[in-house]
Coordinates of C-alpha atoms and ligand atoms in Angstrom, one line a residue:
M1 CA 140.9 168.6 124.6
T2 CA 138.7 165.7 125.5
V3 CA 140.1 163.4 127.9
N4 CA 139.3 160.4 125.9
G5 CA 141.4 161.8 123.1
S6 CA 138.9 161.5 120.3
A7 CA 140.6 163.0 117.3
H8 CA 137.6 165.2 116.5
G9 CA 137.0 166.3 120.0
N10 CA 133.5 164.8 119.7
G11 CA 132.6 163.5 123.1
H12 CA 130.3 160.8 121.7
V13 CA 133.2 158.7 120.4
A14 CA 135.3 157.1 123.0
S15 CA 138.9 156.3 122.1
S16 CA 138.5 152.8 123.5
S17 CA 135.7 152.1 121.2
R18 CA 137.2 149.6 118.9
S19 CA 134.9 148.0 116.4
P20 CA 133.5 144.8 117.9
L21 CA 134.4 143.3 114.6
Q22 CA 138.0 143.5 115.5
L23 CA 138.6 143.0 119.2
E24 CA 141.5 140.8 118.5
P25 CA 143.9 140.3 115.5
S26 CA 142.0 138.6 112.7
S27 CA 144.7 136.0 112.4
T28 CA 144.0 135.0 116.1
E29 CA 140.3 134.8 115.5
A30 CA 140.8 132.9 112.3
A31 CA 143.2 130.4 113.9
R32 CA 140.6 129.7 116.6
V33 CA 137.3 129.8 114.8
L34 CA 138.0 128.5 111.3
P35 CA 139.3 125.0 112.3
Q36 CA 136.1 124.6 114.4
V37 CA 133.9 125.6 111.5
L38 CA 135.8 123.3 109.2
E39 CA 135.2 120.4 111.6
L40 CA 131.5 121.1 111.3
V41 CA 131.8 121.2 107.5
Q42 CA 133.6 117.8 107.5
G43 CA 130.9 116.5 109.9
F44 CA 128.2 117.6 107.5
I45 CA 129.9 115.9 104.5
A46 CA 130.5 112.7 106.5
S47 CA 127.0 112.5 107.8
G48 CA 125.7 112.9 104.2
E49 CA 127.9 110.0 103.1
E50 CA 126.4 107.6 105.7
P51 CA 124.2 105.1 103.8
E52 CA 121.0 105.7 105.8
S53 CA 121.2 109.5 106.2
Y54 CA 118.3 111.8 105.4
V55 CA 118.7 114.1 102.4
A56 CA 116.3 116.6 103.9
P57 CA 116.1 117.5 107.6
W58 CA 112.4 118.3 107.4
G59 CA 109.5 116.5 105.7
S60 CA 107.5 119.8 105.5
I61 CA 108.3 123.5 105.3
P62 CA 105.5 124.5 107.7
N63 CA 106.9 122.1 110.4
F64 CA 110.4 123.6 109.8
R65 CA 109.1 127.1 110.2
K66 CA 107.4 126.2 113.4
A67 CA 110.4 124.5 114.9
I68 CA 113.3 126.9 113.9
S69 CA 113.7 130.5 114.6
L70 CA 116.8 132.5 114.0
S71 CA 117.7 135.2 116.6
L72 CA 118.8 138.7 115.8
P73 CA 120.3 139.8 119.2
D74 CA 120.8 143.4 120.3
T75 CA 123.7 142.8 122.5
V76 CA 126.0 139.8 122.8
P77 CA 128.9 138.7 124.9
Q78 CA 132.2 139.7 123.2
N79 CA 133.8 137.2 120.9
N80 CA 131.2 134.6 121.7
D81 CA 132.5 131.6 119.8
D82 CA 129.8 129.3 121.3
A83 CA 126.9 131.3 119.9
L84 CA 128.6 131.4 116.5
L85 CA 129.3 127.7 116.4
E86 CA 125.8 126.9 117.6
A87 CA 124.4 129.0 114.7
V88 CA 126.7 127.3 112.2
K89 CA 125.6 123.9 113.6
L90 CA 122.0 124.9 113.3
V91 CA 122.6 125.6 109.6
F92 CA 124.1 122.1 109.0
D93 CA 121.5 120.3 111.1
N94 CA 118.6 121.9 109.1
S95 CA 120.0 121.9 105.6
V96 CA 119.3 119.7 102.7
N97 CA 122.4 117.5 102.5
P98 CA 123.6 117.2 98.9
W99 CA 126.6 115.0 100.0
T100 CA 124.1 112.1 100.4
G101 CA 124.2 111.9 96.6
R102 CA 120.4 111.4 96.8
F103 CA 119.5 115.0 96.1
L104 CA 118.3 114.4 92.6
D105 CA 115.7 117.2 92.6
K106 CA 117.5 120.1 90.8
L107 CA 120.1 120.6 88.2
Y108 CA 122.9 121.2 90.7
A109 CA 124.4 118.8 93.3
A110 CA 127.1 118.7 95.9
P111 CA 130.3 120.6 95.0
T112 CA 133.6 118.9 95.6
P113 CA 135.8 119.8 98.5
V114 CA 137.8 121.9 96.0
G115 CA 134.7 124.1 95.6
I116 CA 134.6 124.7 99.4
A117 CA 138.3 125.6 99.3
A118 CA 137.6 127.9 96.4
D119 CA 134.8 129.7 98.3
L120 CA 137.1 130.1 101.3
V121 CA 139.8 131.6 99.2
L122 CA 137.4 133.9 97.5
S123 CA 136.1 135.2 100.9
A124 CA 139.7 135.5 102.2
V125 CA 140.8 137.8 99.4
N126 CA 137.4 139.4 99.2
A127 CA 138.3 141.1 96.0
N128 CA 135.8 142.9 93.8
A129 CA 136.1 141.7 90.2
H130 CA 134.8 144.9 88.7
V131 CA 138.3 146.1 87.8
M132 CA 141.5 144.2 87.5
S133 CA 143.4 146.6 89.8
A134 CA 141.2 145.4 92.7
S135 CA 141.3 141.7 91.8
P136 CA 144.3 140.9 89.7
V137 CA 144.3 137.1 89.9
L138 CA 140.5 136.8 90.0
S139 CA 140.2 138.9 86.9
L140 CA 142.9 136.9 85.2
A141 CA 141.2 133.7 86.2
E142 CA 138.0 135.0 84.6
E143 CA 139.9 136.0 81.5
R144 CA 141.5 132.6 81.2
C145 CA 138.3 130.7 81.8
V146 CA 136.5 132.8 79.3
E147 CA 139.2 132.0 76.8
G148 CA 139.1 128.3 77.6
L149 CA 135.3 128.2 77.2
C150 CA 135.4 130.3 74.0
E151 CA 137.8 127.8 72.6
V152 CA 135.8 124.7 73.3
F153 CA 132.7 126.3 71.9
G154 CA 134.6 127.4 68.7
F155 CA 134.5 131.1 69.3
T156 CA 137.9 131.4 67.6
E157 CA 137.2 133.3 64.4
K158 CA 136.8 136.8 65.9
K159 CA 138.1 138.3 69.1
A160 CA 135.6 136.6 71.5
D161 CA 134.9 137.6 75.0
G162 CA 132.7 136.9 78.0
L163 CA 132.3 137.3 81.7
T164 CA 130.9 135.6 84.8
M165 CA 127.3 136.4 85.7
P166 CA 125.4 135.6 88.9
G167 CA 123.4 132.8 87.3
G168 CA 122.2 131.6 84.0
S169 CA 119.1 133.8 84.1
S170 CA 121.2 136.9 84.5
A171 CA 123.4 135.7 81.7
N172 CA 120.4 135.2 79.4
T173 CA 119.0 138.6 80.4
L174 CA 122.3 140.3 79.5
A175 CA 122.4 138.4 76.2
V176 CA 118.9 139.7 75.3
Q177 CA 119.9 143.2 76.2
T178 CA 123.2 142.9 74.2
A179 CA 121.4 141.5 71.2
L180 CA 118.8 144.3 71.3
A181 CA 121.5 147.0 71.5
N182 CA 123.5 145.5 68.7
I183 CA 120.7 144.7 66.3
F184 CA 119.0 148.1 66.9
P185 CA 121.7 150.7 67.5
R186 CA 119.2 153.3 68.7
F187 CA 118.3 151.0 71.7
R188 CA 121.1 152.2 73.9
A189 CA 120.3 155.9 73.7
Q190 CA 116.6 156.0 73.0
G191 CA 115.4 152.7 74.3
L192 CA 112.6 150.7 72.8
L193 CA 110.9 154.0 71.6
G194 CA 113.9 154.6 69.4
V195 CA 113.8 151.0 68.1
M196 CA 110.1 151.3 67.3
Q197 CA 110.7 154.6 65.5
Q198 CA 113.5 153.0 63.4
L199 CA 111.3 150.1 62.5
I200 CA 108.4 152.3 61.5
E201 CA 110.8 154.4 59.3
E202 CA 112.0 151.2 57.7
K203 CA 108.4 150.0 57.2
R204 CA 108.9 147.0 59.4
A205 CA 106.6 145.9 62.2
P206 CA 107.5 148.0 65.2
R207 CA 107.8 145.2 67.8
P208 CA 111.0 143.3 68.3
L209 CA 110.3 139.6 68.7
L210 CA 112.3 136.9 70.5
F211 CA 111.9 133.2 69.3
T212 CA 112.5 130.3 71.6
S213 CA 111.2 126.8 72.1
S214 CA 108.2 125.9 74.2
Q215 CA 110.6 123.9 76.4
C216 CA 113.0 126.8 77.1
H217 CA 113.8 128.1 80.5
Y218 CA 111.5 130.8 81.9
S219 CA 114.4 133.2 82.2
L220 CA 114.0 134.0 78.5
D221 CA 110.5 135.3 79.4
K222 CA 111.9 137.2 82.3
A223 CA 114.6 138.7 80.1
A224 CA 111.9 139.9 77.8
I225 CA 110.1 141.6 80.7
S226 CA 113.2 143.3 82.0
A227 CA 114.3 144.4 78.6
G228 CA 111.0 146.2 78.2
L229 CA 109.8 143.9 75.4
G230 CA 107.1 142.2 77.5
L231 CA 106.0 138.6 77.5
D232 CA 103.9 139.0 74.3
S233 CA 107.2 139.5 72.4
V234 CA 108.3 136.0 73.2
I235 CA 107.2 133.5 70.5
K236 CA 107.3 129.9 71.7
V237 CA 108.1 127.4 69.0
D238 CA 106.8 123.8 69.0
C239 CA 109.1 120.9 69.9
D240 CA 109.1 117.4 68.7
A241 CA 108.2 114.5 71.1
T242 CA 111.8 114.4 72.5
G243 CA 111.7 118.1 73.4
R244 CA 113.9 119.5 70.6
M245 CA 112.8 122.7 68.9
D246 CA 111.4 121.9 65.4
P247 CA 113.4 124.0 62.9
N248 CA 110.6 124.0 60.3
A249 CA 108.2 125.3 62.9
L250 CA 110.7 128.0 63.8
D251 CA 111.2 129.0 60.2
A252 CA 107.4 129.1 59.6
A253 CA 106.9 131.2 62.8
L254 CA 109.5 133.7 61.7
T255 CA 108.1 134.1 58.3
A256 CA 104.5 134.3 59.6
A257 CA 105.5 137.0 62.1
K258 CA 107.0 139.1 59.4
E259 CA 104.2 138.6 56.9
S260 CA 101.4 139.2 59.3
G261 CA 103.1 142.3 60.6
A262 CA 103.1 140.9 64.1
G263 CA 106.7 142.0 64.7
T264 CA 110.3 142.0 63.7
P265 CA 112.3 139.0 64.8
F266 CA 115.7 139.9 66.3
L267 CA 116.7 137.0 68.5
I268 CA 116.5 133.2 68.4
N269 CA 117.3 131.3 71.6
A270 CA 118.4 127.7 71.2
T271 CA 118.4 125.6 74.4
S272 CA 121.2 123.1 74.9
G273 CA 119.9 120.9 77.6
T274 CA 116.3 121.7 78.4
T275 CA 115.2 122.0 82.0
V276 CA 112.7 119.1 82.1
L277 CA 113.7 116.6 79.5
G278 CA 117.4 117.5 78.8
S279 CA 117.0 117.9 75.1
F280 CA 119.3 119.8 72.7
D281 CA 118.0 122.0 70.0
P282 CA 119.6 121.4 66.6
L283 CA 122.2 124.1 66.4
P284 CA 123.4 124.0 62.8
E285 CA 119.8 124.2 61.5
L286 CA 118.9 127.1 63.9
A287 CA 122.1 128.9 63.0
A288 CA 121.3 128.8 59.4
I289 CA 117.8 130.1 60.0
A290 CA 119.1 132.9 62.3
R291 CA 121.5 134.0 59.6
R292 CA 118.7 133.9 56.9
H293 CA 116.4 136.1 59.1
H294 CA 119.2 138.4 60.4
C295 CA 118.7 137.3 64.0
W296 CA 121.0 137.1 66.9
L297 CA 121.5 133.5 67.9
H298 CA 121.8 132.9 71.6
I299 CA 122.4 129.4 73.0
D300 CA 121.2 128.8 76.5
A301 CA 123.6 126.0 77.4
S302 CA 123.2 126.7 81.2
W303 CA 122.5 123.0 81.9
G304 CA 123.8 121.1 78.9
G305 CA 126.8 123.1 77.9
P306 CA 129.4 120.9 79.6
I307 CA 128.5 118.1 77.1
V308 CA 131.0 119.9 74.9
F309 CA 133.7 118.2 77.1
S310 CA 132.3 114.7 76.5
H311 CA 134.6 112.1 75.0
I312 CA 131.7 110.4 73.3
A313 CA 131.2 112.0 69.8
T314 CA 127.4 111.5 69.8
Y315 CA 127.3 113.8 72.8
S316 CA 130.0 116.4 72.1
D317 CA 128.4 116.7 68.7
L318 CA 125.3 118.1 70.3
M319 CA 127.2 121.4 70.6
K320 CA 128.4 121.3 67.0
G321 CA 127.4 124.6 65.4
S322 CA 127.9 126.6 68.7
S323 CA 130.6 128.6 66.9
M324 CA 127.9 130.2 64.7
A325 CA 126.1 131.6 67.7
D326 CA 126.4 135.2 68.8
S327 CA 126.3 134.4 72.5
I328 CA 126.3 131.4 74.8
T329 CA 125.3 130.9 78.5
I330 CA 126.9 128.1 80.5
N331 CA 126.6 127.3 84.2
P332 CA 129.5 125.4 85.6
H333 CA 127.5 125.5 88.9
K334 CA 125.2 122.8 87.5
L335 CA 126.7 119.8 85.7
L336 CA 130.3 120.6 86.7
N337 CA 129.5 120.8 90.4
V338 CA 131.2 124.1 91.0
P339 CA 129.5 125.7 94.0
L340 CA 126.7 128.2 93.4
Q341 CA 127.0 130.5 91.7
C342 CA 129.2 130.3 88.7
S343 CA 127.9 131.2 85.2
F344 CA 129.4 132.6 82.1
L345 CA 128.1 134.6 79.2
L346 CA 130.3 134.3 76.2
V347 CA 130.1 136.4 73.0
R348 CA 131.6 135.6 69.6
D349 CA 132.5 139.2 69.0
A350 CA 134.0 141.2 72.0
D351 CA 132.8 144.5 70.5
T352 CA 129.1 143.6 71.0
L353 CA 129.5 143.9 74.8
S354 CA 130.5 147.5 74.5
A355 CA 126.8 148.2 74.1
N356 CA 126.6 147.7 77.9
S357 CA 129.5 149.9 78.9
L358 CA 129.5 153.4 80.3
D359 CA 132.6 155.4 81.4
A360 CA 132.6 155.8 85.1
G361 CA 135.6 158.1 85.7
Y362 CA 135.9 157.2 89.3
L363 CA 136.1 153.5 88.6
F364 CA 137.5 152.7 85.2
H365 CA 141.0 154.1 84.8
S366 CA 142.5 151.7 82.2
S367 CA 142.0 151.9 78.5
D368 CA 142.6 148.2 78.2
R369 CA 139.1 146.9 78.4
R370 CA 140.2 143.5 79.7
E371 CA 140.9 145.4 83.0
N372 CA 137.3 146.6 83.3
A373 CA 135.1 143.6 83.5
A374 CA 132.2 145.5 85.0
M375 CA 132.0 147.6 81.8
K376 CA 130.6 144.5 80.1
T377 CA 127.5 144.2 82.3
M378 CA 124.7 146.2 83.9
G379 CA 126.2 145.5 87.3
C380 CA 129.1 147.0 89.1
G381 CA 130.5 145.0 92.0
R382 CA 131.2 141.4 91.0
R383 CA 132.2 138.3 92.9
G384 CA 135.2 136.5 91.4
D385 CA 133.2 133.4 90.6
A386 CA 135.5 132.4 87.8
L387 CA 138.1 131.5 90.4
K388 CA 136.1 128.5 91.5
F389 CA 135.9 127.2 87.9
W390 CA 139.6 127.9 87.4
L391 CA 140.5 125.9 90.5
Y392 CA 138.3 123.0 89.2
W393 CA 140.0 123.2 85.9
V394 CA 143.4 123.1 87.6
R395 CA 142.3 120.2 89.7
Y396 CA 140.4 118.0 87.2
G397 CA 141.5 119.2 83.8
K398 CA 139.5 119.6 80.6
H399 CA 139.6 115.8 80.0
G400 CA 138.5 115.3 83.6
F401 CA 135.4 117.4 82.9
G402 CA 134.7 115.1 79.9
H403 CA 135.0 111.9 81.9
H404 CA 132.8 113.4 84.6
V405 CA 130.0 114.2 82.1
D406 CA 130.4 110.7 80.6
A407 CA 130.1 109.0 83.9
G408 CA 126.8 110.7 84.3
L409 CA 125.6 109.6 80.8
H410 CA 126.7 106.1 81.6
L411 CA 124.6 106.1 84.9
A412 CA 121.6 107.5 83.1
S413 CA 121.6 104.8 80.5
E414 CA 122.0 102.1 83.1
L415 CA 119.1 103.5 85.0
V416 CA 116.9 103.6 82.0
D417 CA 117.7 99.9 81.4
Y418 CA 116.8 99.2 85.0
I419 CA 113.4 101.1 84.7
R420 CA 112.7 99.2 81.5
S421 CA 113.2 95.9 83.4
K422 CA 110.0 96.8 85.4
P423 CA 107.5 97.5 82.7
D424 CA 104.6 96.3 84.9
Q425 CA 105.3 98.7 87.7
I426 CA 106.9 101.8 86.2
E427 CA 106.0 103.8 83.2
L428 CA 109.0 105.5 81.6
G429 CA 108.3 109.0 80.2
P430 CA 109.6 110.5 77.0
L431 CA 113.4 110.7 76.9
A432 CA 115.7 113.1 75.2
D433 CA 117.3 111.7 72.1
P434 CA 120.1 111.0 72.7
L435 CA 119.4 110.4 76.4
F436 CA 120.8 113.1 78.7
L437 CA 120.7 113.2 82.4
Q438 CA 117.0 113.7 83.2
I439 CA 114.8 110.7 83.5
C440 CA 111.0 111.0 83.9
F441 CA 108.9 108.1 85.1
R442 CA 105.9 107.3 87.2
P443 CA 104.2 104.4 88.9
L444 CA 101.9 102.2 86.8
Q445 CA 98.8 100.4 88.0
P446 CA 99.6 96.7 87.5
A447 CA 96.6 96.0 85.3
N448 CA 97.5 98.9 83.1
G449 CA 101.0 97.7 82.6
V450 CA 103.0 96.6 79.6
S451 CA 100.5 97.7 77.0
D452 CA 101.6 101.3 77.3
V453 CA 105.2 100.5 76.7
S454 CA 106.6 99.8 73.3
Q455 CA 109.4 97.3 72.7
N456 CA 112.2 99.7 73.4
G457 CA 110.5 100.9 76.5
N458 CA 109.4 104.3 75.4
V459 CA 105.9 105.4 76.0
V460 CA 103.7 104.6 73.0
A461 CA 102.3 107.8 71.6
K462 CA 98.8 106.3 72.3
Q463 CA 96.4 108.9 73.5
L464 CA 95.5 108.6 77.2
S465 CA 92.1 109.8 78.1
G466 CA 92.0 113.0 80.2
A467 CA 90.7 111.0 83.2
E468 CA 93.6 108.5 82.8
V469 CA 96.1 111.4 82.7
K470 CA 94.6 112.8 85.9
R471 CA 94.7 109.4 87.6
R472 CA 98.4 108.8 86.7
S473 CA 99.3 112.4 87.7
A474 CA 97.6 111.9 91.1
A475 CA 99.6 108.7 91.6
T476 CA 102.8 110.6 90.7
Q477 CA 102.0 113.3 93.2
F478 CA 101.2 110.8 95.9
V479 CA 104.6 109.2 95.3
Y480 CA 106.3 112.5 95.3
Q481 CA 104.7 113.5 98.7
E482 CA 105.5 110.1 100.2
L483 CA 109.2 110.3 99.1
K484 CA 109.3 113.8 100.7
T485 CA 108.0 112.4 103.9
R486 CA 110.5 109.5 103.9
R487 CA 113.3 112.1 103.3
M488 CA 115.7 109.6 101.8
F489 CA 115.5 111.0 98.3
A490 CA 114.8 114.5 96.9
V491 CA 113.3 114.4 93.4
D492 CA 110.9 116.7 91.6
F493 CA 107.8 116.1 89.5
A494 CA 106.9 118.0 86.4
P495 CA 104.1 118.1 83.8
L496 CA 105.4 116.8 80.5
P497 CA 104.7 118.2 77.1
N498 CA 101.7 117.1 75.0
G499 CA 99.3 116.8 77.9
I500 CA 100.6 113.4 79.2
G501 CA 100.5 114.6 82.8
D502 CA 102.9 114.6 85.7
Y503 CA 106.0 112.5 86.0
I504 CA 108.6 112.1 88.7
R505 CA 111.7 113.8 87.2
L506 CA 115.1 113.0 88.5
V507 CA 118.4 114.4 87.5
V508 CA 121.2 111.9 87.3
H509 CA 124.3 113.6 88.6
P510 CA 127.6 112.0 87.6
R511 CA 128.6 111.4 91.2
T512 CA 125.3 109.6 92.1
R513 CA 125.6 106.0 93.2
M514 CA 123.8 103.4 91.0
E515 CA 122.6 101.5 94.1
D516 CA 120.8 104.7 95.2
L517 CA 119.2 105.2 91.8
K518 CA 117.9 101.7 91.8
M519 CA 116.6 102.0 95.4
L520 CA 114.7 105.1 94.3
V521 CA 113.1 103.3 91.4
D522 CA 112.1 100.5 93.7
Q523 CA 110.6 102.9 96.1
V524 CA 108.6 104.6 93.4
A525 CA 107.3 101.2 92.3
E526 CA 106.5 100.2 95.9
I527 CA 104.7 103.5 96.9
G528 CA 102.8 103.3 93.6
Q529 CA 101.5 99.9 94.4
L530 CA 100.5 101.2 97.8
Y531 CA 98.6 104.0 96.1
W532 CA 96.7 101.9 93.7
Q533 CA 95.8 99.5 96.5
Q534 CA 94.4 102.4 98.6
Q535 CA 92.5 103.6 95.6
Q536 CA 90.9 100.2 95.1
Q537 CA 89.9 100.0 98.7
A538 CA 88.4 103.5 98.7
Ligands
PLP1 C1 119.1 126.5 85.2 C2 118.8 127.1 83.9 C3 118.8 128.4 83.7 C4 118.9 129.4 84.8 O1 120.1 129.4 85.5 P1 120.2 130.1 86.9 O2 121.7 130.0 87.3 O3 119.4 129.2 87.8 O4 119.7 131.4 86.9 C5 118.6 128.9 82.4 N1 118.4 128.0 81.4 C6 118.5 126.7 81.6 C7 118.3 125.8 80.4 C8 118.7 126.2 82.8 O5 118.7 124.8 83.0

């Protein structure tokens, strides 16, 4: 017997060697460490809420890289709370602070404190949502949220289903795979080779094609790559000036593809809330076309989906027709401020998801498929992201989601009015119709002013010369850089359709303060004037 009593008599393992991950009861460590971390969390939120706080800690990434290094120690003192808290502090001190409300750069914003609580709860139960036996409540929360979302989108005719996915891109990718496998039954066993063979036998063009608008999110292209279709199988359909897919152009493209033998259409993607302009493709028209051409209709409502909760009919009607889709992606982690990540893929017919399932005898022991969420996806282990959305639903209610979205719409229209009140300093870009939450604008050289802007403030479709587009884009990028340096606002810039050049693009989040939005517009105007002055002197 070894003196140290190792059960296996293996002298390398000392009986006193407890895992350093548990030198004390976890409840003791939790009681000591968590309140201190929570205090830092509260400090981060409070500092963000101070009026003059910076939204970004660094004006430039290279400077950040030079200044900050993260250690990976070999040995550390036992239970070193100080090092841990220092590390957490370093995170807060060097993070973009969404709690400022001036992070208007991306389609997500600060969560609410309920989101932080939800993340804490998720980590505490640390349950894998692949099977219900491992995560009873999390799985039930997922089931209920899926039911709730299916209901609002009108997936009520058949037994609908869905699941959380780690992001809208993954949800879109799973939708493309699911569509392929359901439209072409050989796909599952034989892959694309089988699909091509089938199409050849049926004297149809042996290349499955996916149709989407030129304004769609790039995840559709990525989905085509990962499904083995390749980028050439994605046909981009033209949009109108407000960024909506043109249904006539879609119909013509589908017919042309078939007649020319270029390929066989199998999926139409409609975007509800495009990434740059915030436009909504016309769902009833696209649904009718999809039916006529025997295509799967997917709606990428990653960004705009929550409009379905709006109490303003003009807006909630933008999702009318969703019930005719085969699948829908929605990201509560964007407009609904649930913490990253929380996305859902919904399907109108639960059976379509069985194309993705395999029996794994060591994991799936229940014949009730509701208990085997991982069977619906290509993944296995899954975070219980639905819990966060469920806790939001419990906290704010369905009507609360609607009022939240409407508050954002109200701010956006007030901001557009404000921009229009400065026609000699700011050029307003094209807007979604009806206006959604993105607003594109750029500084205007004073002498150039007014004439570009029509009565209602929209850019006149007058053609700018290439040189003029370049000049205005350069001014936009100057403003963007200067805003970055000042660190009070985070906004993005983007090239807009039809070759009109770059514009500052901001996303109005429902919890943004109007004063901040006005201050930003004023700064864009001011920095713009500075730029044009410098140009004249140069
Ligand atoms: C954000 C977005 C996506 C991708 O969602 P992720 O969660 O970032 O993967 C897809 N489509 C649209 C329209 C989006 O706005």
